[in-house]
Coordinates of C-alpha atoms in Angstrom, one line a residue:
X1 CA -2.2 -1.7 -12.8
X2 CA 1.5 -1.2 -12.9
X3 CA 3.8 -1.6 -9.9
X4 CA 7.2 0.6 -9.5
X5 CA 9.5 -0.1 -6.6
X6 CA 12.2 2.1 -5.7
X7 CA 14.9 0.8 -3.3
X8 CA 17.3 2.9 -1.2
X9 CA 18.8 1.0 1.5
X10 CA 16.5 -0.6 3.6
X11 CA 13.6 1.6 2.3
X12 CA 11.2 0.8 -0.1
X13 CA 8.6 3.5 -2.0
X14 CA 6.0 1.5 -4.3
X15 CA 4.0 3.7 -6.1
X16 CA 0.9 2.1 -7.8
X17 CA -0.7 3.3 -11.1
X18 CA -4.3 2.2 -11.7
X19 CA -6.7 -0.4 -10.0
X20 CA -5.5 -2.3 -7.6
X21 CA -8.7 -4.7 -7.3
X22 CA -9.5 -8.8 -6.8
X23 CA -7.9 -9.2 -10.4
X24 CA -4.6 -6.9 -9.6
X25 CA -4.0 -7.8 -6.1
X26 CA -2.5 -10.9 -6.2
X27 CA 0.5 -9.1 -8.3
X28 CA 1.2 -6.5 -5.1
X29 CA 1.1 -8.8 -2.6
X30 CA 3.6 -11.7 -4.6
X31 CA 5.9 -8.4 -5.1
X32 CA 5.0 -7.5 -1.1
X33 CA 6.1 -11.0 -0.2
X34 CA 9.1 -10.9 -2.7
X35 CA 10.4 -7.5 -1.3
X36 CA 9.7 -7.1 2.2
X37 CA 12.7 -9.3 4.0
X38 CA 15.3 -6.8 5.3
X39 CA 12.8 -3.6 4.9
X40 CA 12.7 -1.1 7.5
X41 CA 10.6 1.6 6.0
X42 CA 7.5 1.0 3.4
X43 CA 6.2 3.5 1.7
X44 CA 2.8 3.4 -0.6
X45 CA 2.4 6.0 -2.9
X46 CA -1.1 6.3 -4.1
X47 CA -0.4 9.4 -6.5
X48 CA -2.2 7.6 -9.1
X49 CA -4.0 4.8 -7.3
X50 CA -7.4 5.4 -9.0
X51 CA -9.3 2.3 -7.2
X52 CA -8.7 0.2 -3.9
X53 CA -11.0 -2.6 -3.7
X54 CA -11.6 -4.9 -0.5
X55 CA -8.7 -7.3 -2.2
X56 CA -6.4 -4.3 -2.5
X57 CA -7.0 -3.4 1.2
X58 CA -7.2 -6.9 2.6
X59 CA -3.0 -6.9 0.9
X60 CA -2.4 -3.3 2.4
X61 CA -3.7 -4.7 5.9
X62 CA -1.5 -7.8 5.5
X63 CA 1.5 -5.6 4.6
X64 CA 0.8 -2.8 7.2
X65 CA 0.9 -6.2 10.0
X66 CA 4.5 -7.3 8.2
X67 CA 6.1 -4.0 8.8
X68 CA 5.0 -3.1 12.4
X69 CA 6.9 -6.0 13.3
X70 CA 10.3 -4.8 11.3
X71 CA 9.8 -1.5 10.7
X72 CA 7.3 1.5 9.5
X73 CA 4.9 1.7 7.0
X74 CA 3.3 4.8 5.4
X75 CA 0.8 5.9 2.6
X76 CA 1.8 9.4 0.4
X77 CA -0.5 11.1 -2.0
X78 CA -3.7 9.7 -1.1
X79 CA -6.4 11.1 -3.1
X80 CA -9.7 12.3 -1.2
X81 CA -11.7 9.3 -2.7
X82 CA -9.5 6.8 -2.0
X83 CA -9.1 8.6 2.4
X84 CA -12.9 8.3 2.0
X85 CA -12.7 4.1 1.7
X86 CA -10.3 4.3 3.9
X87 CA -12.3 6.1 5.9
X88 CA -15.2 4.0 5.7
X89 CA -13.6 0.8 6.4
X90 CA -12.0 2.2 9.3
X91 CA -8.5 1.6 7.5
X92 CA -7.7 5.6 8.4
X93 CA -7.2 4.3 12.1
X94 CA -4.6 1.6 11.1
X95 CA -2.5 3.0 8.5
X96 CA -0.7 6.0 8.6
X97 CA -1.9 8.3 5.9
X98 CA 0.4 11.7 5.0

C-alpha cells in the first residue's frame, strides 16, 4: 500500500494505492493520527484502493468519528466493489461516498 497526502490549507486529500488490510492499516491510521490536528475537510480517494478489509474500515470509522467533530470527511472514486463492502457493512450509511 502507498499512502499520498496532499495538503491545501486546512484540507487534506489521501489517496490510497493498493490493500489497505490488518497488515497495512496500522500505517493509515499512525498517518491519520499524525495529520488530522487542524483539518477541516478529509478527503479519501479510493481511485486505486483495490482492497478494504475489516482493519482498513475499523481506521476509516475511527477517522470518519475524528472529523465530524472538526470538520467534514468524504470518500472520491470509489470503485463498485469496494461501495459493495461498504454496502454490506452498512458503512454506505456513515460515510459520505461521491
Amino acid at each position: 500500500m502507498t499512502i499520498e497526502k496532499k495538503l491545501n490549507d486546512t484540507s487534506l486529500t489521501i489517496a490510497i494505492t493498493g490493500r489497505l488490510d490488518t497488515v497495512t492499516s496500522p500505517e493509515l491510521e499512525t498517518v491519520l493520527n499524525q495529520s488530522l490536528p487542524g483539518i477541516n475537510h478529509l478527503t479519501f480517494d479510493f481511485a486505486n484502493l483495490e482492497y478494504i478489509s475489516s482493519a482498513g474500515l475499523r481506521v476509516i470509522l475511527g477517522a470518519q468519528k475524528v472529523m465530524s467533530k472538526q470538520g467534514t470527511m468524504n470518500l472520491i472514486h470509489v470503485s463498485d466493489s469496494i461501495k459493495e463492502i461498504f454496502e454490506m457493512t452498512g458503512f454506505s450509511y456513515i460515510l459520505n461516498i461521491e
